[in-house]
Amino acid sequence: MKLRDLLGMGELGLRLLSGEHALDRPIRWVYLTELAETGRYLSGNELVLTGLIGPQLRERPEALVDELVDAGATALGVGLSVQDEVPERVREACERAGLPLVEVPREASFGTISEVVTRRLTAERAAGLATVLGRHRRLISSVAEGTGLARIFELTRAELGRACWVVSPTGRVVVGPGRELPDAARLAAEYLSADRLPHVVELPGGASFTLLPVNSRAAHRVAGWFLVCEGALVDVPEESRESAYELAALTALERARLAEGHRVERRLLNALLDPAVAEPSEVAARMRACGLDPERRFVAVACAFGEPGDAEPGDAVAVLRELMPEAAAVTALADEAVTVVTDEDPGLVERLRAAVALLETALARERLTVGVSGPAPGPALLRGAVEEARHTRRLAAARRAGRAHVVTSDEIHSHALLLATVPDGVRRSFRDRLLGPLQEYDAEHHSDLVRTLAAFLDNSGSWSRCAGRLHLHVNTLRYRIRRIEELTGRDLSTLEDRVDFFLALRAM
């Protein structure tokens, strides 16, 4: 029922004082109040009726208007039972806030208005329920007959007059009505960061979408799908909203069905990774069974997801499947998910990093780490690639900054990763033992020995280049380096001591 419909009931004698722009707002319910703090009792789209009897309302009616706007009320109706006209302060507050204001004549009781609205809403919802039930039977029948989700979404679009899509948390459009979804990545970011669902998104240009969760076995948003519907569903008839939730439920059923099908693929990948199978010809045969060409290069990817010390391999499998939709199979090894794919995407790592960075926005205590092996040719190197990916993933987990990381095998020789795997206490002890005397000397004498040491190492021990960078005479630089050696008992002419100082500086 819309505000326009209520005002059109001449027998009530209602008069619109302001808010002509909002005549198409829906009325979901009628709420009667004489309290200024009413917003906490509303859930949106209510017609709020008041006689302004309460002292708070008479003294500060603006507070009630602000509460109603924040709560998403449709309109404010003011009765004339104790006054001859609606106070000017109320009119001004409603006009300022854009809240429709309705004058209720003395002859029309609030009870009558509530009864009329309730009767009209009951009739509309009964009609809508019949429509929803009929549509539900048709959709369930289509699913039973094997109709794919794409066809279901086309049918729904034809009946509702609005398009819907299923999108993964990485912004991948899983299914839709046959045309591209604009700003899918932006909508995925909104889904991941929304405080609650459903969530309405307003895009530049005026387009709006409603995001609904697809209920499935996934315990976390980063492992689930969501439904995108054109428009704001709060402003549509009840049956349209029911149809959207129905689509989400059918999508959850389809995803559960797909998950059951993935079990066969997981068994094939487990058989491929069985350490008891070492003969290259047997490995090659099992690779073909998994959809992998043993004649082509491949890479392995490992993933872990969850709270530190409490990672769930099932969630990791769901996340990796979304990160790697091209993978024929994803399986669990211990507390990790693992897959193997043909090395034919030169942008694989960049794509993974972009997707993981997007998912990181939804992580609170959980961590998401991904390791990628180097390209490997031939069946004999398959298990080595998988172990390389898992080892690289563990190094990614050792990184302390941030909650999500993607690390490649090319990075495992980096000193930064080496330091990341060392416990904090050991790193601090190593750093303080080498640099502590220099830091104390700098603090006491206002000198710059630590900075001089860093510049000397950055310039590979070149006296002239380092002196030029620090704007010093070479003899001054030699004096500083000699002082560093005296304070630390180290010799900067040796490679071993230079490496120790280099690592200590990087551990700061």
Coordinates of C-alpha atoms in Angstrom, one line a residue:
M1 CA 0.0 0.0 0.0
K2 CA 1.4 3.4 -0.9
L3 CA 0.9 6.8 0.8
R4 CA -1.0 7.9 -2.3
D5 CA -3.5 5.1 -1.8
L6 CA -4.2 6.2 1.8
L7 CA -4.7 9.8 0.9
G8 CA -7.1 8.8 -1.9
M9 CA -9.5 7.3 0.6
G10 CA -11.9 10.3 0.8
E11 CA -13.9 8.9 3.7
L12 CA -10.9 9.5 6.0
G13 CA -10.5 13.1 5.2
L14 CA -6.7 13.1 5.3
R15 CA -4.8 16.1 3.9
L16 CA -1.2 16.2 2.8
L17 CA 0.6 19.3 4.2
S18 CA 4.0 18.5 2.7
G19 CA 5.9 15.8 0.9
E20 CA 4.3 15.7 -2.5
H21 CA 7.5 14.1 -3.8
A22 CA 7.0 11.0 -1.7
L23 CA 3.5 9.9 -2.6
D24 CA 4.7 6.5 -3.8
R25 CA 6.4 5.6 -0.5
P26 CA 5.1 2.2 0.8
I27 CA 3.2 1.9 4.1
R28 CA 4.0 -1.3 5.8
W29 CA 2.3 -0.6 9.1
V30 CA 0.7 2.0 11.3
Y31 CA 2.3 3.1 14.6
L32 CA 0.7 5.3 17.3
T33 CA 2.9 7.3 19.6
E34 CA 3.1 10.2 22.0
L35 CA 6.9 9.8 22.7
A36 CA 9.7 11.8 21.1
E37 CA 12.1 8.8 21.2
T38 CA 10.1 6.6 18.8
G39 CA 12.7 5.4 16.3
R40 CA 13.8 2.4 18.4
Y41 CA 10.4 0.9 18.0
L42 CA 10.2 1.2 14.2
S43 CA 11.7 -1.0 11.4
G44 CA 10.9 1.2 8.4
N45 CA 8.0 2.2 6.2
E46 CA 5.5 2.9 9.0
L47 CA 2.8 5.6 9.0
V48 CA 3.3 7.2 12.5
L49 CA 0.3 8.9 14.0
T50 CA 0.4 11.3 17.0
G51 CA -1.8 13.9 18.7
L52 CA 1.2 15.8 20.1
I53 CA -0.2 15.3 23.5
G54 CA 3.0 14.4 25.3
P55 CA 4.9 17.3 26.8
Q56 CA 8.1 16.3 25.0
L57 CA 6.4 16.4 21.7
R58 CA 4.9 19.8 22.3
E59 CA 8.2 21.3 23.4
R60 CA 10.5 19.6 20.8
P61 CA 8.5 18.2 17.9
E62 CA 11.7 18.4 15.8
A63 CA 13.2 15.5 17.8
L64 CA 10.3 13.2 16.7
V65 CA 10.8 14.2 13.0
D66 CA 14.5 13.4 13.2
E67 CA 13.8 10.1 14.8
L68 CA 11.3 9.1 12.1
V69 CA 13.6 10.1 9.3
D70 CA 16.5 8.0 10.8
A71 CA 14.2 5.0 11.2
G72 CA 12.9 5.2 7.6
A73 CA 9.3 6.0 8.4
T74 CA 7.0 6.7 5.5
A75 CA 5.1 9.7 6.9
L76 CA 4.0 11.5 10.0
G77 CA 0.3 12.0 10.7
V78 CA -0.8 14.6 13.2
G79 CA -4.3 14.6 14.7
L80 CA -6.3 17.7 15.5
S81 CA -8.1 16.2 18.6
V82 CA -6.5 18.8 21.0
Q83 CA -5.5 21.6 18.5
D84 CA -7.0 23.4 15.6
E85 CA -4.1 23.0 13.2
V86 CA -0.8 21.3 12.9
P87 CA 1.9 23.5 14.6
E88 CA 4.1 25.5 12.3
R89 CA 7.2 24.1 14.0
V90 CA 6.1 20.6 12.9
R91 CA 5.5 21.7 9.3
E92 CA 8.9 23.3 9.1
A93 CA 10.7 20.3 10.6
C94 CA 9.0 17.9 8.1
E95 CA 9.7 20.1 5.1
R96 CA 13.3 20.5 6.2
A97 CA 13.8 16.7 6.6
G98 CA 11.7 15.7 3.6
L99 CA 9.3 13.7 5.7
P100 CA 5.7 13.7 4.4
L101 CA 3.2 15.3 6.8
V102 CA -0.4 14.4 6.9
E103 CA -3.2 16.3 8.8
V104 CA -5.7 13.9 10.4
P105 CA -9.1 15.7 11.0
R106 CA -10.8 15.5 14.4
E107 CA -13.5 13.3 12.9
A108 CA -11.1 10.5 11.9
S109 CA -9.8 8.4 14.8
F110 CA -6.4 6.8 14.8
G111 CA -8.1 3.4 15.4
T112 CA -10.1 3.8 12.2
I113 CA -7.1 4.7 10.1
S114 CA -5.1 1.7 11.6
E115 CA -8.0 -0.6 10.8
V116 CA -8.4 0.6 7.2
V117 CA -4.6 0.3 6.6
T118 CA -4.5 -3.2 8.2
R119 CA -7.4 -4.4 6.1
R120 CA -5.8 -3.1 2.9
L121 CA -2.4 -4.6 3.7
T122 CA -3.9 -8.0 4.6
A123 CA -5.7 -8.1 1.3
E124 CA -2.6 -7.2 -0.6
R125 CA -0.4 -9.7 1.2
A126 CA -3.0 -12.5 0.6
A127 CA -3.0 -11.7 -3.1
G128 CA 0.8 -11.5 -3.1
L129 CA 1.1 -14.8 -1.3
A130 CA -1.0 -16.5 -3.9
T131 CA 1.2 -15.1 -6.6
V132 CA 4.4 -16.2 -4.7
L133 CA 3.1 -19.7 -4.2
G134 CA 2.2 -20.0 -7.8
R135 CA 5.7 -18.8 -8.8
H136 CA 7.3 -21.0 -6.2
R137 CA 5.6 -24.1 -7.6
R138 CA 6.7 -23.2 -11.2
L139 CA 10.3 -22.6 -10.1
I140 CA 10.5 -25.8 -8.0
S141 CA 9.1 -27.7 -10.9
S142 CA 11.7 -26.1 -13.2
V143 CA 14.5 -27.2 -10.9
A144 CA 13.1 -30.7 -10.6
E145 CA 13.1 -30.9 -14.4
G146 CA 16.8 -30.0 -14.5
T147 CA 16.4 -26.4 -15.6
G148 CA 19.7 -24.6 -14.9
L149 CA 20.0 -21.5 -12.8
A150 CA 20.4 -19.3 -15.8
R151 CA 17.0 -20.2 -17.1
I152 CA 15.5 -19.7 -13.7
F153 CA 16.9 -16.2 -13.5
E154 CA 15.5 -15.4 -17.0
L155 CA 12.0 -16.6 -15.9
T156 CA 12.2 -14.5 -12.8
R157 CA 13.3 -11.4 -14.6
A158 CA 10.4 -11.8 -17.0
E159 CA 7.9 -12.0 -14.2
L160 CA 9.4 -9.4 -11.8
G161 CA 10.5 -6.9 -14.4
R162 CA 13.9 -6.7 -12.8
A163 CA 17.2 -8.5 -13.2
C164 CA 19.1 -10.5 -10.6
W165 CA 22.6 -12.0 -10.5
V166 CA 24.5 -14.4 -8.3
V167 CA 28.0 -13.0 -7.6
S168 CA 31.0 -14.5 -5.7
P169 CA 32.8 -12.4 -3.1
T170 CA 35.6 -11.9 -5.5
G171 CA 33.3 -10.1 -8.0
R172 CA 32.8 -13.1 -10.4
V173 CA 29.3 -13.2 -11.9
V174 CA 28.2 -16.8 -11.3
V175 CA 24.9 -16.6 -13.1
G176 CA 22.5 -13.8 -14.4
P177 CA 19.9 -13.0 -16.9
G178 CA 22.3 -12.9 -19.9
R179 CA 23.9 -9.5 -19.6
E180 CA 26.9 -8.1 -17.8
L181 CA 26.5 -6.8 -14.3
P182 CA 28.0 -3.3 -14.0
D183 CA 30.5 -2.7 -11.2
A184 CA 30.5 -6.3 -10.0
A185 CA 33.7 -5.8 -8.0
R186 CA 32.3 -2.7 -6.3
L187 CA 29.2 -4.7 -5.3
A188 CA 31.3 -7.5 -4.0
A189 CA 33.2 -4.9 -1.9
E190 CA 29.9 -3.6 -0.5
Y191 CA 28.8 -7.1 0.3
L192 CA 31.9 -7.9 2.2
S193 CA 31.9 -4.7 4.2
A194 CA 28.1 -4.4 4.9
D195 CA 27.2 -4.4 8.6
R196 CA 24.1 -6.4 7.8
L197 CA 22.2 -8.0 4.9
P198 CA 20.0 -7.2 2.9
H199 CA 22.1 -4.1 2.0
V200 CA 21.1 -1.4 -0.6
V201 CA 23.9 0.0 -2.8
E202 CA 23.5 3.3 -4.6
L203 CA 26.0 3.6 -7.6
P204 CA 27.1 6.7 -9.3
G205 CA 24.6 7.5 -12.0
G206 CA 21.5 6.7 -9.9
A207 CA 21.5 2.9 -10.3
S208 CA 20.6 1.0 -7.1
F209 CA 20.9 -2.7 -6.2
T210 CA 19.9 -4.8 -3.2
L211 CA 22.4 -7.4 -1.9
L212 CA 21.0 -10.6 -0.3
P213 CA 23.0 -13.5 1.2
V214 CA 22.8 -16.9 -0.4
N215 CA 22.4 -19.2 2.5
S216 CA 24.7 -22.2 2.2
R217 CA 27.1 -24.2 4.3
A218 CA 29.7 -21.5 4.0
A219 CA 30.3 -20.1 7.5
H220 CA 31.9 -16.8 6.4
R221 CA 31.1 -14.2 3.7
V222 CA 34.4 -14.7 1.9
A223 CA 33.4 -18.3 1.2
G224 CA 29.8 -17.6 0.1
W225 CA 27.8 -16.2 -2.8
F226 CA 25.4 -13.3 -2.7
L227 CA 22.3 -12.3 -4.8
V228 CA 22.2 -8.9 -6.5
C229 CA 18.8 -7.5 -7.4
E230 CA 18.1 -4.4 -9.4
G231 CA 16.5 -1.6 -7.3
A232 CA 15.9 -1.2 -3.6
L233 CA 13.7 -4.1 -2.5
V234 CA 12.3 -2.1 0.4
D235 CA 10.2 -0.1 -2.1
V236 CA 8.7 -3.0 -3.9
P237 CA 5.6 -5.2 -3.2
E238 CA 5.9 -8.0 -0.7
E239 CA 5.7 -10.7 -3.4
S240 CA 8.7 -9.2 -5.2
R241 CA 10.8 -9.4 -2.1
E242 CA 9.6 -13.0 -1.5
S243 CA 10.7 -13.9 -5.0
A244 CA 14.1 -12.5 -4.4
Y245 CA 14.6 -14.5 -1.2
E246 CA 13.2 -17.5 -3.1
L247 CA 15.9 -17.1 -5.8
A248 CA 18.6 -16.9 -3.0
A249 CA 17.2 -20.2 -1.5
L250 CA 17.2 -21.9 -4.9
T251 CA 20.8 -20.7 -5.6
A252 CA 21.8 -22.2 -2.2
L253 CA 20.3 -25.5 -3.2
E254 CA 22.1 -25.4 -6.5
R255 CA 25.4 -24.6 -4.8
A256 CA 24.9 -27.5 -2.4
R257 CA 24.3 -29.8 -5.4
L258 CA 27.5 -28.6 -7.1
A259 CA 29.4 -29.2 -3.9
E260 CA 28.2 -32.8 -3.9
G261 CA 29.5 -33.1 -7.4
H262 CA 32.9 -31.7 -6.4
R263 CA 33.4 -34.7 -4.1
V264 CA 34.2 -36.9 -7.1
E265 CA 36.7 -34.3 -8.4
R266 CA 38.3 -34.1 -4.9
R267 CA 38.7 -37.9 -4.8
L268 CA 40.4 -37.9 -8.2
L269 CA 42.8 -35.1 -7.0
N270 CA 43.5 -37.0 -3.8
A271 CA 44.4 -40.1 -5.8
L272 CA 46.7 -38.0 -8.0
L273 CA 48.5 -36.6 -4.9
D274 CA 48.8 -40.0 -3.3
P275 CA 52.6 -40.4 -2.3
A276 CA 52.4 -44.1 -2.9
V277 CA 52.0 -43.5 -6.7
A278 CA 55.5 -42.6 -8.0
E279 CA 55.6 -44.1 -11.5
P280 CA 55.4 -41.1 -14.0
S281 CA 53.1 -43.0 -16.3
E282 CA 50.6 -43.6 -13.5
V283 CA 50.9 -40.0 -12.4
A284 CA 50.3 -38.9 -16.0
A285 CA 47.2 -41.1 -16.2
R286 CA 45.8 -39.7 -13.0
M287 CA 46.5 -36.1 -14.2
R288 CA 44.3 -36.8 -17.3
A289 CA 41.6 -38.1 -15.0
C290 CA 41.7 -34.7 -13.2
G291 CA 41.5 -32.8 -16.5
L292 CA 45.2 -31.9 -16.6
D293 CA 47.4 -32.4 -19.6
P294 CA 50.7 -34.0 -18.4
E295 CA 52.4 -32.5 -21.5
R296 CA 51.8 -29.0 -20.4
R297 CA 53.3 -26.9 -17.6
F298 CA 51.3 -26.5 -14.4
V299 CA 51.3 -24.6 -11.1
A300 CA 50.1 -25.6 -7.7
V301 CA 48.3 -23.3 -5.3
A302 CA 47.8 -23.8 -1.6
C303 CA 45.4 -21.9 0.7
A304 CA 44.5 -21.7 4.4
F305 CA 41.7 -19.7 5.9
G306 CA 40.5 -19.2 9.5
E307 CA 41.5 -17.9 12.9
P308 CA 45.1 -18.5 13.9
G309 CA 45.4 -22.0 15.3
D310 CA 41.9 -22.9 14.3
A311 CA 41.8 -23.1 10.5
E312 CA 39.0 -25.1 8.9
P313 CA 40.1 -27.0 5.7
G314 CA 36.5 -27.0 4.5
D315 CA 36.3 -23.2 4.5
A316 CA 39.7 -23.1 2.8
V317 CA 38.4 -25.4 0.0
A318 CA 35.4 -23.1 -0.5
V319 CA 37.6 -19.9 -0.6
L320 CA 40.2 -21.4 -2.9
R321 CA 37.5 -22.6 -5.3
E322 CA 36.2 -19.0 -5.5
L323 CA 39.8 -17.7 -6.0
M324 CA 40.5 -20.3 -8.7
P325 CA 37.2 -20.9 -10.6
E326 CA 39.2 -22.4 -13.5
A327 CA 40.5 -25.2 -11.3
A328 CA 39.0 -28.7 -12.2
A329 CA 39.4 -29.8 -8.5
V330 CA 40.2 -28.5 -5.1
T331 CA 41.0 -30.8 -2.2
A332 CA 42.1 -30.5 1.5
L333 CA 45.5 -31.6 2.7
A334 CA 45.7 -31.3 6.5
D335 CA 44.5 -27.8 7.3
E336 CA 45.1 -26.4 3.8
A337 CA 43.3 -26.5 0.5
V338 CA 45.3 -27.4 -2.6
T339 CA 44.7 -27.3 -6.4
V340 CA 46.7 -27.8 -9.5
V341 CA 46.0 -25.8 -12.7
T342 CA 47.6 -25.5 -16.2
D343 CA 50.1 -22.7 -16.4
E344 CA 48.4 -20.7 -19.1
D345 CA 47.4 -17.5 -17.3
P346 CA 50.3 -15.0 -17.1
G347 CA 48.3 -12.8 -14.9
L348 CA 47.4 -15.5 -12.3
V349 CA 49.3 -14.1 -9.4
E350 CA 48.1 -10.5 -10.0
R351 CA 44.5 -11.7 -10.2
L352 CA 44.9 -13.7 -7.0
R353 CA 46.4 -10.8 -5.2
A354 CA 43.6 -8.5 -6.3
A355 CA 41.0 -11.0 -5.2
V356 CA 42.6 -11.6 -1.8
A357 CA 43.0 -7.9 -1.2
L358 CA 39.2 -7.6 -1.8
L359 CA 38.4 -10.4 0.6
E360 CA 40.7 -9.0 3.3
T361 CA 38.2 -6.2 3.9
A362 CA 35.8 -8.8 5.4
L363 CA 38.3 -10.4 7.8
A364 CA 38.2 -9.6 11.5
R365 CA 40.3 -12.2 13.3
E366 CA 40.7 -14.6 10.4
R367 CA 43.7 -14.9 8.2
L368 CA 43.8 -15.8 4.5
T369 CA 47.1 -17.0 3.1
V370 CA 47.9 -18.3 -0.4
G371 CA 51.1 -19.9 -1.8
V372 CA 51.8 -20.3 -5.5
S373 CA 54.5 -22.7 -6.8
G374 CA 56.7 -22.0 -9.8
P375 CA 55.8 -23.5 -13.2
A376 CA 56.5 -27.2 -13.3
P377 CA 56.7 -29.4 -16.5
G378 CA 56.0 -33.1 -16.4
P379 CA 54.3 -35.6 -14.1
A380 CA 57.6 -36.2 -12.2
L381 CA 57.5 -32.7 -10.7
L382 CA 53.8 -32.6 -9.7
R383 CA 54.2 -33.4 -6.1
G384 CA 57.2 -31.2 -5.8
A385 CA 55.1 -28.3 -7.0
V386 CA 52.4 -29.0 -4.5
E387 CA 54.9 -29.1 -1.6
E388 CA 56.5 -25.9 -2.9
A389 CA 53.1 -24.2 -2.9
R390 CA 52.4 -25.4 0.7
H391 CA 55.8 -24.3 1.9
T392 CA 55.4 -20.9 0.3
R393 CA 51.9 -20.6 1.9
R394 CA 53.4 -21.3 5.3
L395 CA 55.9 -18.5 4.7
A396 CA 53.0 -16.2 3.7
A397 CA 51.4 -17.1 7.1
A398 CA 54.6 -16.0 8.9
R399 CA 54.1 -12.4 7.6
R400 CA 52.8 -10.3 10.5
A401 CA 51.4 -7.2 8.8
G402 CA 47.9 -7.6 7.4
R403 CA 45.4 -10.5 7.5
A404 CA 45.8 -11.7 3.9
H405 CA 48.8 -12.5 1.7
V406 CA 49.7 -14.2 -1.5
V407 CA 53.3 -15.4 -1.8
T408 CA 55.0 -17.0 -4.8
S409 CA 57.9 -19.4 -4.9
D410 CA 60.1 -16.7 -6.3
E411 CA 59.8 -14.8 -3.0
I412 CA 60.9 -17.6 -0.7
H413 CA 64.5 -16.7 -1.0
S414 CA 63.9 -13.1 0.2
H415 CA 65.6 -12.1 3.4
A416 CA 62.3 -10.5 4.5
L417 CA 60.5 -13.8 4.4
L418 CA 63.4 -15.4 6.3
L419 CA 63.1 -12.8 9.0
A420 CA 59.4 -13.2 9.1
T421 CA 59.7 -16.8 10.1
V422 CA 61.9 -15.9 13.1
P423 CA 60.1 -15.4 16.4
D424 CA 59.8 -11.8 17.6
G425 CA 61.9 -12.4 20.7
V426 CA 64.8 -13.9 18.7
R427 CA 64.7 -11.0 16.2
R428 CA 64.7 -8.4 18.9
S429 CA 67.6 -10.0 20.7
F430 CA 69.6 -10.3 17.4
R431 CA 68.9 -6.7 16.5
D432 CA 69.6 -5.2 20.0
R433 CA 72.8 -7.1 20.4
L434 CA 74.2 -5.7 17.1
L435 CA 72.6 -2.2 17.0
G436 CA 72.0 -1.5 20.7
P437 CA 75.5 0.0 21.3
L438 CA 75.1 2.3 18.2
Q439 CA 71.6 3.4 19.3
E440 CA 72.8 4.2 22.8
Y441 CA 75.8 6.2 21.4
D442 CA 73.6 8.1 19.0
A443 CA 71.2 9.0 21.8
E444 CA 74.0 10.2 24.1
H445 CA 76.1 12.1 21.6
H446 CA 73.5 13.2 19.1
S447 CA 75.4 11.4 16.4
D448 CA 74.2 9.4 13.3
L449 CA 76.0 6.1 13.4
V450 CA 73.0 3.9 12.7
R451 CA 72.1 6.0 9.6
T452 CA 75.7 5.9 8.5
L453 CA 75.8 2.1 8.8
A454 CA 72.6 1.8 6.7
A455 CA 73.9 4.1 4.0
F456 CA 77.3 2.3 3.9
L457 CA 75.6 -1.1 3.3
D458 CA 73.1 0.3 0.8
N459 CA 76.0 1.5 -1.3
S460 CA 77.7 -1.9 -1.1
G461 CA 80.6 -0.6 1.0
S462 CA 81.7 2.1 -1.5
W463 CA 83.4 4.9 0.4
S464 CA 83.0 7.5 -2.3
R465 CA 79.3 6.8 -3.1
C466 CA 78.4 6.6 0.6
A467 CA 80.2 9.8 1.4
G468 CA 78.5 11.6 -1.5
R469 CA 75.1 10.3 -0.4
L470 CA 75.6 11.5 3.2
H471 CA 77.4 14.7 2.1
L472 CA 80.4 13.9 4.1
H473 CA 84.2 13.9 3.5
V474 CA 85.5 10.4 3.0
N475 CA 87.8 10.8 6.1
T476 CA 84.7 11.6 8.2
L477 CA 83.0 8.6 6.9
R478 CA 86.0 6.4 7.7
Y479 CA 86.1 7.8 11.2
R480 CA 82.4 6.9 11.7
I481 CA 82.8 3.3 10.3
R482 CA 85.8 2.8 12.6
R483 CA 83.7 4.0 15.6
I484 CA 80.9 1.5 14.6
E485 CA 83.4 -1.3 14.6
E486 CA 84.9 -0.3 18.0
L487 CA 81.4 -0.1 19.6
T488 CA 80.2 -3.5 18.2
G489 CA 83.4 -5.5 17.9
R490 CA 82.6 -6.3 14.3
D491 CA 84.6 -5.8 11.1
L492 CA 82.7 -4.2 8.2
S493 CA 85.4 -5.3 5.7
T494 CA 84.1 -8.9 6.1
L495 CA 81.0 -10.3 4.2
E496 CA 79.8 -12.1 7.3
D497 CA 79.6 -9.0 9.5
R498 CA 78.1 -7.0 6.7
V499 CA 75.3 -9.6 6.3
D500 CA 74.7 -9.6 10.1
F501 CA 74.3 -5.8 10.1
F502 CA 72.1 -5.8 7.0
L503 CA 69.7 -8.3 8.7
A504 CA 69.7 -6.5 12.0
L505 CA 68.7 -3.2 10.2
R506 CA 65.9 -5.0 8.3
A507 CA 64.6 -6.5 11.6
M508 CA 64.0 -3.0 13.0

